Coordinates of C-alpha atoms and ligand atoms in Angstrom, one line a residue:
M1 CA 41.6 166.0 223.4
K2 CA 37.9 167.1 223.2
L3 CA 36.0 166.9 219.8
E4 CA 33.1 169.0 219.0
V5 CA 30.9 169.6 215.9
R6 CA 30.6 173.3 215.1
Q7 CA 28.4 174.9 212.5
A8 CA 30.4 177.7 210.9
D9 CA 32.3 178.9 208.0
I10 CA 35.9 177.8 208.7
T11 CA 37.2 181.2 207.5
T12 CA 35.5 182.8 210.6
V13 CA 36.4 180.2 213.3
E14 CA 38.9 181.3 216.0
A15 CA 41.6 178.7 216.6
D16 CA 45.3 178.3 216.7
A17 CA 45.3 176.2 213.6
I18 CA 42.9 175.3 210.9
I19 CA 43.1 172.3 208.7
V20 CA 42.0 172.2 205.2
N21 CA 42.9 169.9 202.3
L22 CA 43.7 169.7 198.7
F23 CA 43.5 167.1 195.9
E24 CA 46.6 166.4 193.9
G25 CA 46.8 168.5 190.8
V26 CA 44.0 171.0 191.6
T27 CA 45.2 174.5 190.8
K28 CA 42.0 176.3 192.0
P29 CA 40.9 175.0 195.4
G30 CA 37.1 174.7 195.9
G31 CA 34.8 173.9 199.0
A32 CA 36.1 175.0 202.4
T33 CA 39.6 175.1 201.2
G34 CA 38.6 177.4 198.4
A35 CA 36.9 179.6 200.9
V36 CA 40.1 179.9 202.9
D37 CA 42.1 180.6 199.8
E38 CA 39.6 183.5 198.9
A39 CA 39.5 184.9 202.4
T40 CA 43.3 185.0 202.5
N41 CA 43.5 186.7 199.0
G42 CA 44.7 183.7 197.2
L43 CA 47.5 182.8 199.6
L44 CA 47.1 179.1 198.9
S45 CA 46.7 179.3 195.1
D46 CA 49.9 181.4 195.2
H47 CA 51.8 178.5 196.8
I48 CA 50.3 176.0 194.2
K49 CA 51.2 178.3 191.4
D50 CA 54.9 178.4 192.7
H51 CA 54.8 174.5 192.9
E52 CA 55.6 174.7 196.6
F53 CA 52.5 172.4 197.2
D54 CA 50.7 170.1 194.9
G55 CA 48.5 168.0 197.1
K56 CA 50.3 164.6 197.1
T57 CA 49.0 162.2 199.7
L58 CA 50.1 163.4 203.3
D59 CA 52.3 166.3 202.0
T60 CA 51.6 169.3 204.1
L61 CA 51.9 173.0 203.6
V62 CA 51.7 175.3 206.6
L63 CA 50.8 179.1 206.1
H64 CA 51.9 181.1 209.2
S65 CA 50.1 184.3 210.5
P66 CA 47.7 184.5 207.5
S67 CA 45.5 187.6 207.1
G68 CA 41.9 187.3 206.4
V69 CA 41.2 184.4 208.8
K70 CA 41.2 184.0 212.5
T71 CA 43.9 181.6 213.1
K72 CA 47.7 181.7 213.6
H73 CA 48.3 178.8 211.1
I74 CA 46.6 177.2 208.2
I75 CA 47.5 173.6 207.6
V76 CA 46.8 172.3 204.1
I77 CA 47.1 168.6 203.8
G78 CA 47.4 166.7 200.6
L79 CA 44.7 164.1 199.7
G80 CA 46.5 162.6 196.6
R81 CA 44.7 161.9 193.4
Q82 CA 40.9 162.2 193.6
A83 CA 40.5 158.9 191.7
A84 CA 42.5 157.0 194.3
F85 CA 40.9 158.7 197.3
T86 CA 39.3 156.3 199.9
P87 CA 37.9 156.6 203.5
V88 CA 41.2 155.0 204.6
T89 CA 43.1 157.9 203.0
A90 CA 40.8 160.3 204.9
R91 CA 41.8 158.6 208.2
K92 CA 45.4 158.9 207.4
V93 CA 45.2 162.6 206.4
A94 CA 43.4 163.4 209.5
A95 CA 46.1 161.7 211.6
K96 CA 48.9 163.5 209.8
S97 CA 47.2 166.8 210.2
I98 CA 46.8 166.6 213.9
Q99 CA 50.5 165.7 214.3
K100 CA 51.4 168.9 212.4
A101 CA 49.0 170.8 214.6
R102 CA 50.7 169.3 217.6
E103 CA 54.1 170.3 216.3
L104 CA 52.8 174.0 216.0
K105 CA 51.7 173.8 219.6
A106 CA 48.1 174.5 218.8
K107 CA 45.6 174.3 221.7
V108 CA 42.4 174.8 219.8
V109 CA 42.3 173.3 216.2
A110 CA 39.5 173.6 213.7
T111 CA 39.3 171.1 210.9
I112 CA 37.0 170.3 208.0
I113 CA 35.8 166.7 207.5
H114 CA 38.1 165.1 205.1
G115 CA 36.2 163.6 202.1
A116 CA 32.8 164.7 202.9
G117 CA 32.8 167.5 200.4
I118 CA 34.4 167.1 197.0
G119 CA 35.7 163.7 198.2
G120 CA 32.3 162.3 197.8
I121 CA 32.4 160.0 200.8
D122 CA 29.2 159.5 202.8
T123 CA 29.1 162.1 205.6
I124 CA 28.8 159.8 208.5
L125 CA 31.7 157.7 207.3
A126 CA 34.0 160.7 206.4
S127 CA 33.2 162.1 209.9
E128 CA 34.1 158.7 211.6
M129 CA 37.3 158.4 209.5
T130 CA 38.4 162.0 210.4
V131 CA 37.7 161.5 214.0
E132 CA 39.6 158.1 214.1
G133 CA 42.5 159.7 212.4
L134 CA 42.6 162.6 214.8
L135 CA 42.5 160.5 217.9
L136 CA 44.7 157.6 216.6
G137 CA 47.4 160.0 215.1
N138 CA 47.5 162.0 218.2
Y139 CA 48.3 159.0 220.5
R140 CA 51.6 158.7 222.2
F141 CA 52.7 156.4 225.2
D142 CA 54.4 159.0 227.3
R143 CA 53.4 158.2 230.9
Y144 CA 57.0 157.2 231.8
K145 CA 58.7 160.1 229.9
T146 CA 59.3 162.1 233.1
K147 CA 61.5 164.7 231.4
E148 CA 59.7 165.2 228.2
R149 CA 56.3 165.4 230.0
K150 CA 56.8 169.3 230.4
K151 CA 57.3 169.8 226.6
Y152 CA 54.5 167.3 225.8
E153 CA 52.2 169.3 228.2
K154 CA 52.8 172.3 226.0
E155 CA 51.9 170.4 222.9
R156 CA 48.8 169.0 224.2
I157 CA 45.8 169.8 222.0
E158 CA 42.8 170.7 224.0
K159 CA 40.0 170.8 221.6
V160 CA 39.3 170.1 218.1
L161 CA 36.3 171.7 216.3
L162 CA 34.8 169.7 213.3
V163 CA 33.6 172.6 211.3
E164 CA 30.8 172.3 208.7
H165 CA 28.7 175.3 207.4
D166 CA 25.9 173.1 205.9
K167 CA 23.4 172.6 208.7
N168 CA 21.9 169.6 207.0
K169 CA 25.1 167.7 207.4
L170 CA 25.5 168.4 211.2
N171 CA 23.6 165.4 212.4
D172 CA 25.5 163.0 210.3
I173 CA 28.7 164.4 211.5
Q174 CA 27.7 164.1 215.0
I175 CA 26.9 160.3 214.4
G176 CA 30.2 159.8 212.8
L177 CA 31.9 161.6 215.7
S178 CA 30.3 159.3 218.2
R179 CA 31.1 156.2 216.3
G180 CA 34.7 157.3 215.7
E181 CA 35.2 158.2 219.3
A182 CA 33.9 154.9 220.6
I183 CA 36.1 152.9 218.3
A184 CA 39.2 155.0 218.6
N185 CA 39.0 155.1 222.4
A186 CA 38.8 151.4 222.3
I187 CA 41.9 151.2 220.2
L188 CA 43.8 153.7 222.4
N189 CA 43.1 151.6 225.4
T190 CA 44.3 148.5 223.6
R191 CA 47.6 150.4 222.7
D192 CA 48.0 151.4 226.3
I193 CA 47.6 147.9 227.6
I194 CA 50.2 146.5 225.1
N195 CA 52.7 149.4 225.5
E196 CA 52.6 149.2 229.3
S197 CA 55.4 147.5 231.2
P198 CA 55.0 143.8 231.5
T199 CA 55.5 144.2 235.2
K200 CA 52.0 145.7 235.2
I201 CA 50.3 143.8 232.4
T202 CA 50.1 140.3 233.7
P203 CA 47.5 137.5 233.1
S204 CA 45.5 138.8 236.1
S205 CA 45.5 142.3 234.9
L206 CA 44.1 141.2 231.6
V207 CA 41.3 139.5 233.7
Q208 CA 40.8 142.9 235.4
A209 CA 40.6 144.6 232.0
A210 CA 38.0 142.1 230.8
K211 CA 36.0 142.7 233.9
E212 CA 36.0 146.4 233.5
I213 CA 34.9 146.0 229.8
A214 CA 32.1 143.5 230.7
S215 CA 30.8 145.9 233.4
L216 CA 30.2 148.5 230.6
S217 CA 27.3 146.6 229.1
D218 CA 24.3 144.6 230.2
S219 CA 24.5 142.5 227.1
M220 CA 28.0 141.3 228.2
G221 CA 28.9 138.2 230.2
L222 CA 32.2 137.1 231.5
T223 CA 33.6 133.6 232.4
I224 CA 37.0 133.2 233.9
L225 CA 38.8 129.9 234.3
D226 CA 41.6 130.0 236.8
E227 CA 44.4 127.5 237.1
K228 CA 42.4 125.2 239.4
Q229 CA 39.5 125.1 236.9
L230 CA 41.9 124.7 234.0
Q231 CA 43.6 121.7 235.8
K232 CA 40.3 120.1 236.6
E233 CA 39.1 120.5 232.9
G234 CA 42.4 119.4 231.3
Y235 CA 43.6 122.5 229.6
N236 CA 46.9 121.1 229.8
A237 CA 48.6 123.0 226.9
L238 CA 47.8 126.4 228.5
L239 CA 49.1 125.0 231.9
A240 CA 52.2 123.6 230.3
V241 CA 53.3 127.2 229.1
A242 CA 52.2 128.7 232.5
A243 CA 54.3 126.1 234.4
G244 CA 57.4 128.2 234.3
S245 CA 55.7 131.4 235.5
E246 CA 55.0 132.5 239.1
K247 CA 51.9 134.2 237.8
E248 CA 48.6 132.4 237.6
A249 CA 47.2 131.7 234.0
Y250 CA 43.7 132.2 233.0
L251 CA 41.2 131.6 230.2
I252 CA 39.0 134.5 229.7
H253 CA 35.7 134.3 227.9
L254 CA 33.8 137.5 227.1
H255 CA 30.4 137.1 225.6
Y256 CA 28.4 139.8 224.0
K257 CA 24.8 138.8 223.1
P258 CA 22.3 141.6 222.0
K259 CA 18.6 140.5 221.9
G260 CA 17.3 138.7 218.8
V261 CA 20.5 137.9 216.9
K262 CA 21.3 134.6 215.2
Q263 CA 24.8 134.9 213.8
S264 CA 27.7 134.2 216.1
I265 CA 31.5 134.6 215.9
A266 CA 34.3 133.7 218.2
F267 CA 37.5 135.9 218.4
V268 CA 40.4 134.2 220.0
G269 CA 43.4 136.3 221.0
K270 CA 46.9 135.1 222.1
G271 CA 47.6 136.6 225.6
V272 CA 51.2 135.9 226.3
T273 CA 52.1 138.9 228.6
F274 CA 55.7 138.2 228.1
D275 CA 57.5 135.8 226.0
S276 CA 61.0 135.0 227.1
G277 CA 61.2 131.9 225.0
G278 CA 61.1 129.7 228.0
L279 CA 64.0 127.2 228.3
G280 CA 64.8 127.7 224.7
I281 CA 65.5 131.3 225.6
K282 CA 65.4 134.1 223.2
P283 CA 68.6 136.1 222.5
W284 CA 68.3 139.5 224.2
S285 CA 67.4 141.5 221.0
A286 CA 64.6 139.1 220.0
M287 CA 63.2 139.4 223.6
L288 CA 62.8 143.2 223.4
T289 CA 59.1 144.0 222.6
M290 CA 58.0 140.6 223.8
K291 CA 55.6 142.4 226.1
S292 CA 53.6 142.9 223.0
D293 CA 53.0 139.1 222.7
M294 CA 49.6 139.7 224.1
A295 CA 48.5 142.1 221.2
G296 CA 46.1 139.4 220.0
A297 CA 44.4 139.5 223.5
G298 CA 44.5 143.3 223.3
A299 CA 42.8 143.3 219.9
V300 CA 39.9 141.1 221.4
L301 CA 39.6 143.4 224.5
G302 CA 39.5 146.3 222.2
I303 CA 36.7 144.8 220.1
F304 CA 34.7 144.2 223.1
Q305 CA 35.2 147.6 224.5
A306 CA 34.1 149.1 221.2
L307 CA 31.0 146.8 221.2
A308 CA 30.1 148.2 224.7
E309 CA 30.8 151.7 223.7
L310 CA 28.9 151.6 220.5
E311 CA 26.0 150.2 222.3
A312 CA 26.1 152.9 224.9
A313 CA 26.1 155.5 222.0
G314 CA 22.9 153.9 220.7
M315 CA 24.5 152.2 217.7
P316 CA 24.9 148.6 218.8
L317 CA 26.4 145.9 216.4
E318 CA 23.9 143.2 216.1
T319 CA 25.9 140.0 216.2
E320 CA 26.7 137.5 219.0
V321 CA 30.4 137.7 219.7
H322 CA 32.6 135.5 221.9
G323 CA 36.1 136.7 222.9
I324 CA 38.4 134.0 224.2
I325 CA 41.8 134.9 225.7
P326 CA 44.2 132.3 227.0
T327 CA 46.7 134.2 229.1
T328 CA 50.1 133.4 230.7
E329 CA 53.7 134.4 230.7
N330 CA 56.4 132.2 229.0
M331 CA 59.1 132.3 231.6
I332 CA 61.9 130.2 233.1
S333 CA 62.1 128.3 236.3
G334 CA 62.7 124.9 237.7
S335 CA 59.2 123.9 236.7
S336 CA 59.3 125.2 233.2
M337 CA 57.9 123.1 230.4
R338 CA 60.8 121.3 228.7
P339 CA 61.7 120.3 225.1
D340 CA 60.7 116.6 225.0
D341 CA 57.8 117.0 227.2
I342 CA 54.6 115.4 225.8
I343 CA 51.3 117.0 226.7
E344 CA 47.8 116.0 226.3
T345 CA 45.6 118.9 225.2
K346 CA 42.0 119.6 226.1
S347 CA 41.1 118.3 222.6
G348 CA 42.6 115.0 223.4
K349 CA 45.4 115.4 220.8
T350 CA 48.8 115.0 222.1
I351 CA 51.8 117.4 221.4
E352 CA 55.5 116.7 221.6
I353 CA 57.3 120.0 222.7
T354 CA 60.1 120.5 220.3
H355 CA 60.5 124.2 220.9
T356 CA 59.5 126.0 224.2
D357 CA 59.3 129.2 222.3
A358 CA 56.5 128.0 220.0
E359 CA 54.2 128.6 223.0
G360 CA 51.5 130.7 221.4
R361 CA 50.1 127.7 219.3
L362 CA 50.0 125.7 222.5
I363 CA 47.8 128.1 224.5
L364 CA 45.7 128.7 221.4
S365 CA 45.1 125.0 220.9
D366 CA 43.2 124.8 224.1
A367 CA 41.6 128.2 223.4
L368 CA 40.4 127.1 220.0
T369 CA 39.1 123.8 221.5
Y370 CA 37.1 125.8 224.1
A371 CA 35.7 128.0 221.2
T372 CA 34.5 125.0 219.3
Y373 CA 32.4 124.1 222.2
L374 CA 30.4 127.4 221.7
R375 CA 29.5 126.3 218.2
P376 CA 30.1 129.6 216.7
D377 CA 29.4 130.3 212.8
A378 CA 33.0 131.4 212.4
M379 CA 36.2 131.6 214.4
V380 CA 39.0 134.2 213.9
D381 CA 42.2 134.1 216.0
F382 CA 44.5 137.1 216.4
A383 CA 48.0 136.0 217.4
T384 CA 51.6 137.3 217.3
L385 CA 52.6 133.9 216.3
T386 CA 55.7 133.9 214.4
G387 CA 58.7 136.0 213.4
A388 CA 58.3 134.3 210.0
A389 CA 55.1 136.3 209.4
I390 CA 57.1 139.6 209.8
R391 CA 59.8 138.4 207.3
A392 CA 57.2 137.3 204.9
L393 CA 54.9 140.5 204.8
G394 CA 56.7 143.2 207.0
R395 CA 54.8 145.6 209.3
S396 CA 52.0 146.5 207.0
Y397 CA 50.2 143.1 206.6
A398 CA 48.9 140.4 208.9
V399 CA 49.2 136.9 207.4
S400 CA 45.8 135.3 207.0
M401 CA 45.3 131.5 206.7
G402 CA 42.2 129.4 207.1
N403 CA 39.9 126.6 206.1
D404 CA 37.0 128.6 204.6
R405 CA 37.1 130.4 201.4
Q406 CA 34.2 132.7 202.1
L407 CA 35.6 133.9 205.5
L408 CA 39.0 134.4 204.0
D409 CA 37.4 136.5 201.3
T410 CA 35.3 138.4 203.8
I411 CA 38.4 139.2 205.8
R412 CA 40.2 140.3 202.8
M413 CA 37.4 142.8 202.1
A414 CA 37.3 144.0 205.7
S415 CA 41.0 144.4 205.6
E416 CA 40.9 146.6 202.5
E417 CA 38.0 148.7 203.8
T418 CA 39.6 149.4 207.2
G419 CA 43.2 149.7 206.0
E420 CA 44.2 146.9 208.6
L421 CA 45.7 144.9 205.9
A422 CA 45.9 141.0 205.7
W423 CA 47.4 138.8 202.9
E424 CA 46.7 135.1 202.5
L425 CA 49.1 132.3 202.7
P426 CA 48.2 128.7 201.9
L427 CA 47.8 125.8 204.2
P428 CA 49.2 123.0 202.0
K429 CA 48.6 119.4 203.1
E430 CA 52.0 118.4 202.0
Y431 CA 53.4 120.7 204.7
E432 CA 51.9 118.8 207.5
K433 CA 54.9 116.6 207.5
Y434 CA 56.7 119.5 209.4
I435 CA 54.6 118.9 212.4
E436 CA 54.6 115.1 212.4
S437 CA 56.1 113.7 215.6
P438 CA 57.7 110.4 216.3
V439 CA 56.1 110.1 219.7
A440 CA 53.0 112.2 219.8
D441 CA 50.1 113.2 217.5
I442 CA 52.0 116.4 216.4
Q443 CA 54.9 118.4 217.5
N444 CA 54.9 122.1 218.0
S445 CA 57.7 123.2 215.6
A446 CA 59.5 122.0 212.6
N447 CA 63.0 120.8 213.2
S448 CA 64.3 122.5 210.1
E449 CA 66.0 125.8 209.4
N450 CA 64.2 126.4 206.0
A451 CA 60.7 125.4 207.1
P452 CA 57.9 128.0 206.2
G453 CA 57.4 129.2 209.8
A454 CA 54.2 131.2 209.5
I455 CA 52.4 128.4 207.6
I456 CA 53.4 125.8 210.0
G457 CA 51.9 127.8 212.8
G458 CA 48.6 128.0 210.8
L459 CA 48.7 124.2 210.0
F460 CA 49.3 123.5 213.7
L461 CA 46.2 125.6 214.9
Q462 CA 44.1 124.0 212.1
E463 CA 44.4 120.7 214.0
F464 CA 42.1 122.3 216.7
V465 CA 39.3 123.9 214.8
R466 CA 37.2 120.9 213.7
E467 CA 34.6 121.8 211.1
I468 CA 34.1 125.4 212.0
P469 CA 35.0 128.1 209.4
W470 CA 38.2 129.6 210.8
T471 CA 40.8 132.2 209.9
H472 CA 44.2 132.6 211.6
L473 CA 45.6 136.1 211.6
D474 CA 49.4 136.1 212.4
I475 CA 49.7 139.7 213.5
A476 CA 53.3 139.6 214.7
G477 CA 54.0 142.2 211.9
P478 CA 51.4 144.9 212.0
S479 CA 50.6 144.7 215.9
W480 CA 53.9 146.5 216.4
Q481 CA 55.3 149.6 214.5
D482 CA 59.0 150.3 214.6
D483 CA 58.8 153.6 212.8
D484 CA 56.3 156.4 212.0
T485 CA 55.6 155.6 208.3
N486 CA 51.8 155.4 208.8
P487 CA 50.5 158.4 210.9
V488 CA 47.5 156.4 212.0
Y489 CA 49.8 154.0 213.7
P490 CA 52.6 155.8 215.7
K491 CA 55.6 153.8 216.9
G492 CA 54.9 151.0 219.4
A493 CA 51.6 149.1 219.8
S494 CA 49.2 149.7 217.0
G495 CA 46.1 148.1 218.2
Y496 CA 45.8 146.2 215.0
G497 CA 42.8 144.0 214.8
V498 CA 40.1 146.1 216.4
L499 CA 39.0 147.9 213.3
L500 CA 39.3 144.8 211.2
G501 CA 37.2 142.7 213.8
L502 CA 34.5 145.3 213.9
K503 CA 34.3 145.6 210.2
L504 CA 34.1 141.8 209.8
L505 CA 31.1 141.8 212.3
E506 CA 29.4 144.5 210.3
I507 CA 29.8 142.6 207.0
L508 CA 28.8 139.3 208.4
K509 CA 25.6 140.7 209.8
G510 CA 24.7 141.5 206.3
Ligands
BES1 N1 56.0 135.6 220.2 C1 56.8 134.8 219.2 C2 56.7 135.5 217.8 C3 57.0 136.8 217.5 C4 58.3 137.1 217.1 C5 56.1 137.8 217.7 C6 58.7 138.4 216.8 C7 56.6 139.2 217.4 C8 57.8 139.5 217.1 C9 56.5 133.4 219.3 O1 56.0 132.8 220.4 C10 57.8 132.7 218.7 O2 58.7 132.8 219.5 N2 57.8 132.1 217.7 C11 58.8 131.3 217.2 C12 58.3 130.0 216.6 C13 59.4 129.0 216.5 C14 60.1 128.7 217.7 C15 58.8 127.8 215.7 C16 59.5 132.2 216.1 O3 58.8 132.8 215.3 O4 60.8 132.1 216.0
ZN2 ZN1 57.7 132.3 221.7
ZN3 ZN1 55.0 134.2 221.7

């Protein structure tokens, strides 16, 4: 899908479908929507008068074969109440509108920039949101749908024109387009990696992906620790999880350092390319979707791809960023890690294995230790850590937990601004009893049915962060969508974390 800025009056643009919008409760449309209404002799106002459409958020009205404009279909999308309108709504609206256009089998689509006119959002931001919405909403993982592919081919949108008649706004729209494309492409790539079959996405293919990303920018460096080096340096927690897999484990360290920057942040992403549960094997139904247990790694890769692409587009983010990915499979064999095993982590702390399925926190313990050696100003980990996080907050929110009020508040702010939501749970000292071990420093799971699983995961990780401001994001919920409630995040891998991570960098840089 190609996107292009076009200076024109939307009523004169030739396209298969044009997309305009309407605030809830407006009876006389203004701006570009008003122009379309006038050109079609009040076609839209007639529908509003008949109460067929009132502009509720994401409601759509499609007007077929209208006269007075040069398009087959007019798609009018509801923006909701103007007082509640935000850039996040603009992104959602764009996503929904492109899905409508695709249903109509449009090849060439013309759209206005949502929020840039009456919406009152800054033009660059409105353009970025619109572009992200278009690209993220149009995504579908269809490379293995051999039968549907023909149908999908017919539904493929070739070109979207971003139409604006005011020539003073064109430059800003172009900037928003470049930003939105850079970021959305990174997210789409992340989704592809997560959705792909786990026969193809393995620890070594994540290494390959990191290499490709690092090669995009001169400001990027890459260090890989393979199993031999991990052994030599004592990353035994990562190696313990990897023991049951035939595939080699790695610790990936991406490093982005533009010139003259002082702040640094480390993102750590759980990269379990398949989680069978290990010897404490998961039931079949819980094992489904466990290819997505590397969604944290995917988020980190996506952030780095976006950093590289934004730099290439002439709008670099000026913060030093580390991306650390411990990656392995959690599988079963004669050499698998056992319950009762006691391991000595890189940090020196010992762990009694009480559950082989609580493997994420093990590999993250070594990765967080590695991150502390880099002395970053802040650390944020993205991890599909617990089913309990899904039960607590569902699929719309990540669980956030941490040791630093300011970082937690900044993440909360970034989450609201991006729509990648996160909600905080506490890390109470009195719950540390759940990970007390009779034989080692700590154990990796609570031996109790009613234990607060997401919190225990957070408390476990906290043992490895030292004094560095840190936030743990349990993304088990939002990294995977099982329905199409939010048009920005179609079913399957969402790419959650890329927008949030980038926004955090933007805010921290001041
Ligand atoms: N990868 C899972 C967590 C998960 C579950 C992610 C569902 C996405 C969807 C993790 O490794 C795991 O198995 N966690 C256990 C922890 C328990 C054994 C302490 C869980 O949540 O049951
Ligand atoms: Zn597990
Ligand atoms: Zn897991």
